Amino acid sequence: MRTKTSQTKEASEGLSAAEQAEIQAMSFEQAMSALDEETARLSSGDQGLAESLGSYERGVALLRHAQALLTHVEETLAVIDAQGQTSQVSRSALEDSQS
C-alpha cells in the first residue's frame, strides 16, 4: 500500500516540465488562485477521469508550491523595532523569544 506522501509525490510527477516551470514561476497569490480554479473544476464533476486526474496533479503541485512560498516567508519575517529599523528574524528565533 502506498503512503499519502508517495501518492502526492507521484501526482506532481505527472506534470510536464513546462507545467512544472509555469507553477514554479507563480507568486503565492497566483498559485492560490490557480488552485481555486482546479478545485472548482474537480468539484463540478464535469470532467472525465483523465481530466480529473490532470486537475488533481496540477492542484497538488500548486498546493506544494504555495506551501513552500509561505514557509519561506514565515521563516524570514521582517520585524520593525521601536526605532523603526527593519531587521530579519527567523521564525525559530521569534518563537524562542516568545517562550
JSON list of C-alpha atoms in Angstrom, two decimals:
[
{"chain": "A", "resi": 1, "resn": "MET", "atom": "CA", "xyz": [0.00, 0.00, 0.00]},
{"chain": "A", "resi": 2, "resn": "ARG", "atom": "CA", "xyz": [1.33, 3.43, -0.95]},
{"chain": "A", "resi": 3, "resn": "THR", "atom": "CA", "xyz": [1.51, 6.19, 1.62]},
{"chain": "A", "resi": 4, "resn": "LYS", "atom": "CA", "xyz": [-0.18, 9.55, 1.18]},
{"chain": "A", "resi": 5, "resn": "THR", "atom": "CA", "xyz": [3.23, 11.19, 0.77]},
{"chain": "A", "resi": 6, "resn": "SER", "atom": "CA", "xyz": [4.24, 8.86, -2.05]},
{"chain": "A", "resi": 7, "resn": "GLN", "atom": "CA", "xyz": [0.87, 9.37, -3.74]},
{"chain": "A", "resi": 8, "resn": "THR", "atom": "CA", "xyz": [1.28, 13.17, -3.53]},
{"chain": "A", "resi": 9, "resn": "LYS", "atom": "CA", "xyz": [4.81, 13.00, -4.96]},
{"chain": "A", "resi": 10, "resn": "GLU", "atom": "CA", "xyz": [3.62, 10.74, -7.77]},
{"chain": "A", "resi": 11, "resn": "ALA", "atom": "CA", "xyz": [0.79, 13.15, -8.58]},
{"chain": "A", "resi": 12, "resn": "SER", "atom": "CA", "xyz": [3.14, 16.07, -9.17]},
{"chain": "A", "resi": 13, "resn": "GLU", "atom": "CA", "xyz": [5.40, 13.89, -11.31]},
{"chain": "A", "resi": 14, "resn": "GLY", "atom": "CA", "xyz": [2.58, 13.57, -13.86]},
{"chain": "A", "resi": 15, "resn": "LEU", "atom": "CA", "xyz": [3.02, 17.20, -14.94]},
{"chain": "A", "resi": 16, "resn": "SER", "atom": "CA", "xyz": [5.15, 18.17, -17.91]},
{"chain": "A", "resi": 17, "resn": "ALA", "atom": "CA", "xyz": [8.34, 20.13, -17.36]},
{"chain": "A", "resi": 18, "resn": "ALA", "atom": "CA", "xyz": [6.66, 23.19, -18.87]},
{"chain": "A", "resi": 19, "resn": "GLU", "atom": "CA", "xyz": [3.72, 22.91, -16.44]},
{"chain": "A", "resi": 20, "resn": "GLN", "atom": "CA", "xyz": [6.07, 22.50, -13.50]},
{"chain": "A", "resi": 21, "resn": "ALA", "atom": "CA", "xyz": [8.12, 25.52, -14.62]},
{"chain": "A", "resi": 22, "resn": "GLU", "atom": "CA", "xyz": [4.94, 27.58, -15.02]},
{"chain": "A", "resi": 23, "resn": "ILE", "atom": "CA", "xyz": [3.88, 26.74, -11.47]},
{"chain": "A", "resi": 24, "resn": "GLN", "atom": "CA", "xyz": [7.34, 27.46, -10.05]},
{"chain": "A", "resi": 25, "resn": "ALA", "atom": "CA", "xyz": [7.22, 30.94, -11.61]},
{"chain": "A", "resi": 26, "resn": "MET", "atom": "CA", "xyz": [3.92, 31.79, -9.87]},
{"chain": "A", "resi": 27, "resn": "SER", "atom": "CA", "xyz": [3.57, 34.08, -6.90]},
{"chain": "A", "resi": 28, "resn": "PHE", "atom": "CA", "xyz": [1.75, 32.81, -3.82]},
{"chain": "A", "resi": 29, "resn": "GLU", "atom": "CA", "xyz": [-1.40, 34.66, -4.86]},
{"chain": "A", "resi": 30, "resn": "GLN", "atom": "CA", "xyz": [-1.28, 33.29, -8.40]},
{"chain": "A", "resi": 31, "resn": "ALA", "atom": "CA", "xyz": [-0.79, 29.75, -7.13]},
{"chain": "A", "resi": 32, "resn": "MET", "atom": "CA", "xyz": [-3.72, 30.04, -4.73]},
{"chain": "A", "resi": 33, "resn": "SER", "atom": "CA", "xyz": [-5.96, 31.46, -7.45]},
{"chain": "A", "resi": 34, "resn": "ALA", "atom": "CA", "xyz": [-4.98, 28.65, -9.83]},
{"chain": "A", "resi": 35, "resn": "LEU", "atom": "CA", "xyz": [-5.57, 26.12, -7.04]},
{"chain": "A", "resi": 36, "resn": "ASP", "atom": "CA", "xyz": [-9.08, 27.55, -6.52]},
{"chain": "A", "resi": 37, "resn": "GLU", "atom": "CA", "xyz": [-9.73, 27.10, -10.25]},
{"chain": "A", "resi": 38, "resn": "GLU", "atom": "CA", "xyz": [-8.56, 23.48, -10.21]},
{"chain": "A", "resi": 39, "resn": "THR", "atom": "CA", "xyz": [-10.66, 22.78, -7.12]},
{"chain": "A", "resi": 40, "resn": "ALA", "atom": "CA", "xyz": [-13.73, 24.24, -8.83]},
{"chain": "A", "resi": 41, "resn": "ARG", "atom": "CA", "xyz": [-13.08, 22.07, -11.91]},
{"chain": "A", "resi": 42, "resn": "LEU", "atom": "CA", "xyz": [-12.83, 18.95, -9.77]},
{"chain": "A", "resi": 43, "resn": "SER", "atom": "CA", "xyz": [-15.91, 19.87, -7.74]},
{"chain": "A", "resi": 44, "resn": "SER", "atom": "CA", "xyz": [-18.04, 20.49, -10.81]},
{"chain": "A", "resi": 45, "resn": "GLY", "atom": "CA", "xyz": [-17.96, 16.83, -11.82]},
{"chain": "A", "resi": 46, "resn": "ASP", "atom": "CA", "xyz": [-17.94, 17.88, -15.48]},
{"chain": "A", "resi": 47, "resn": "GLN", "atom": "CA", "xyz": [-14.55, 16.34, -16.26]},
{"chain": "A", "resi": 48, "resn": "GLY", "atom": "CA", "xyz": [-13.79, 12.83, -17.32]},
{"chain": "A", "resi": 49, "resn": "LEU", "atom": "CA", "xyz": [-11.47, 10.61, -15.34]},
{"chain": "A", "resi": 50, "resn": "ALA", "atom": "CA", "xyz": [-8.30, 11.60, -17.23]},
{"chain": "A", "resi": 51, "resn": "GLU", "atom": "CA", "xyz": [-9.10, 15.31, -16.97]},
{"chain": "A", "resi": 52, "resn": "SER", "atom": "CA", "xyz": [-9.87, 14.94, -13.26]},
{"chain": "A", "resi": 53, "resn": "LEU", "atom": "CA", "xyz": [-6.54, 13.24, -12.70]},
{"chain": "A", "resi": 54, "resn": "GLY", "atom": "CA", "xyz": [-4.79, 16.08, -14.53]},
{"chain": "A", "resi": 55, "resn": "SER", "atom": "CA", "xyz": [-6.60, 18.65, -12.38]},
{"chain": "A", "resi": 56, "resn": "TYR", "atom": "CA", "xyz": [-5.65, 16.73, -9.26]},
{"chain": "A", "resi": 57, "resn": "GLU", "atom": "CA", "xyz": [-1.99, 16.54, -10.29]},
{"chain": "A", "resi": 58, "resn": "ARG", "atom": "CA", "xyz": [-1.89, 20.25, -11.06]},
{"chain": "A", "resi": 59, "resn": "GLY", "atom": "CA", "xyz": [-3.67, 21.05, -7.79]},
{"chain": "A", "resi": 60, "resn": "VAL", "atom": "CA", "xyz": [-1.14, 19.07, -5.77]},
{"chain": "A", "resi": 61, "resn": "ALA", "atom": "CA", "xyz": [1.75, 20.86, -7.50]},
{"chain": "A", "resi": 62, "resn": "LEU", "atom": "CA", "xyz": [0.12, 24.26, -6.91]},
{"chain": "A", "resi": 63, "resn": "LEU", "atom": "CA", "xyz": [-0.50, 23.49, -3.26]},
{"chain": "A", "resi": 64, "resn": "ARG", "atom": "CA", "xyz": [3.06, 22.30, -2.70]},
{"chain": "A", "resi": 65, "resn": "HIS", "atom": "CA", "xyz": [4.43, 25.44, -4.38]},
{"chain": "A", "resi": 66, "resn": "ALA", "atom": "CA", "xyz": [2.19, 27.76, -2.35]},
{"chain": "A", "resi": 67, "resn": "GLN", "atom": "CA", "xyz": [3.14, 25.97, 0.87]},
{"chain": "A", "resi": 68, "resn": "ALA", "atom": "CA", "xyz": [6.85, 26.31, 0.05]},
{"chain": "A", "resi": 69, "resn": "LEU", "atom": "CA", "xyz": [6.45, 30.05, -0.62]},
{"chain": "A", "resi": 70, "resn": "LEU", "atom": "CA", "xyz": [4.52, 30.53, 2.61]},
{"chain": "A", "resi": 71, "resn": "THR", "atom": "CA", "xyz": [7.06, 28.57, 4.62]},
{"chain": "A", "resi": 72, "resn": "HIS", "atom": "CA", "xyz": [9.86, 30.72, 3.22]},
{"chain": "A", "resi": 73, "resn": "VAL", "atom": "CA", "xyz": [8.05, 33.92, 4.22]},
{"chain": "A", "resi": 74, "resn": "GLU", "atom": "CA", "xyz": [7.21, 32.56, 7.66]},
{"chain": "A", "resi": 75, "resn": "GLU", "atom": "CA", "xyz": [10.82, 31.61, 8.25]},
{"chain": "A", "resi": 76, "resn": "THR", "atom": "CA", "xyz": [12.09, 35.10, 7.40]},
{"chain": "A", "resi": 77, "resn": "LEU", "atom": "CA", "xyz": [9.86, 37.69, 8.96]},
{"chain": "A", "resi": 78, "resn": "ALA", "atom": "CA", "xyz": [10.67, 41.38, 8.76]},
{"chain": "A", "resi": 79, "resn": "VAL", "atom": "CA", "xyz": [10.44, 42.86, 12.23]},
{"chain": "A", "resi": 80, "resn": "ILE", "atom": "CA", "xyz": [10.34, 46.59, 12.87]},
{"chain": "A", "resi": 81, "resn": "ASP", "atom": "CA", "xyz": [11.88, 47.63, 16.19]},
{"chain": "A", "resi": 82, "resn": "ALA", "atom": "CA", "xyz": [10.98, 50.61, 18.35]},
{"chain": "A", "resi": 83, "resn": "GLN", "atom": "CA", "xyz": [13.29, 52.94, 16.36]},
{"chain": "A", "resi": 84, "resn": "GLY", "atom": "CA", "xyz": [11.66, 51.99, 13.08]},
{"chain": "A", "resi": 85, "resn": "GLN", "atom": "CA", "xyz": [14.60, 49.84, 11.97]},
{"chain": "A", "resi": 86, "resn": "THR", "atom": "CA", "xyz": [13.76, 46.75, 9.99]},
{"chain": "A", "resi": 87, "resn": "SER", "atom": "CA", "xyz": [15.62, 43.55, 10.70]},
{"chain": "A", "resi": 88, "resn": "GLN", "atom": "CA", "xyz": [15.24, 39.98, 9.51]},
{"chain": "A", "resi": 89, "resn": "VAL", "atom": "CA", "xyz": [14.33, 37.47, 12.18]},
{"chain": "A", "resi": 90, "resn": "SER", "atom": "CA", "xyz": [13.98, 33.76, 11.58]},
{"chain": "A", "resi": 91, "resn": "ARG", "atom": "CA", "xyz": [10.76, 32.11, 12.64]},
{"chain": "A", "resi": 92, "resn": "SER", "atom": "CA", "xyz": [12.56, 29.91, 15.18]},
{"chain": "A", "resi": 93, "resn": "ALA", "atom": "CA", "xyz": [14.26, 32.93, 16.77]},
{"chain": "A", "resi": 94, "resn": "LEU", "atom": "CA", "xyz": [10.93, 34.72, 17.02]},
{"chain": "A", "resi": 95, "resn": "GLU", "atom": "CA", "xyz": [9.27, 31.69, 18.60]},
{"chain": "A", "resi": 96, "resn": "ASP", "atom": "CA", "xyz": [12.19, 31.33, 21.05]},
{"chain": "A", "resi": 97, "resn": "SER", "atom": "CA", "xyz": [11.84, 34.97, 22.15]},
{"chain": "A", "resi": 98, "resn": "GLN", "atom": "CA", "xyz": [8.15, 34.49, 22.87]},
{"chain": "A", "resi": 99, "resn": "SER", "atom": "CA", "xyz": [8.75, 31.48, 25.16]}
]
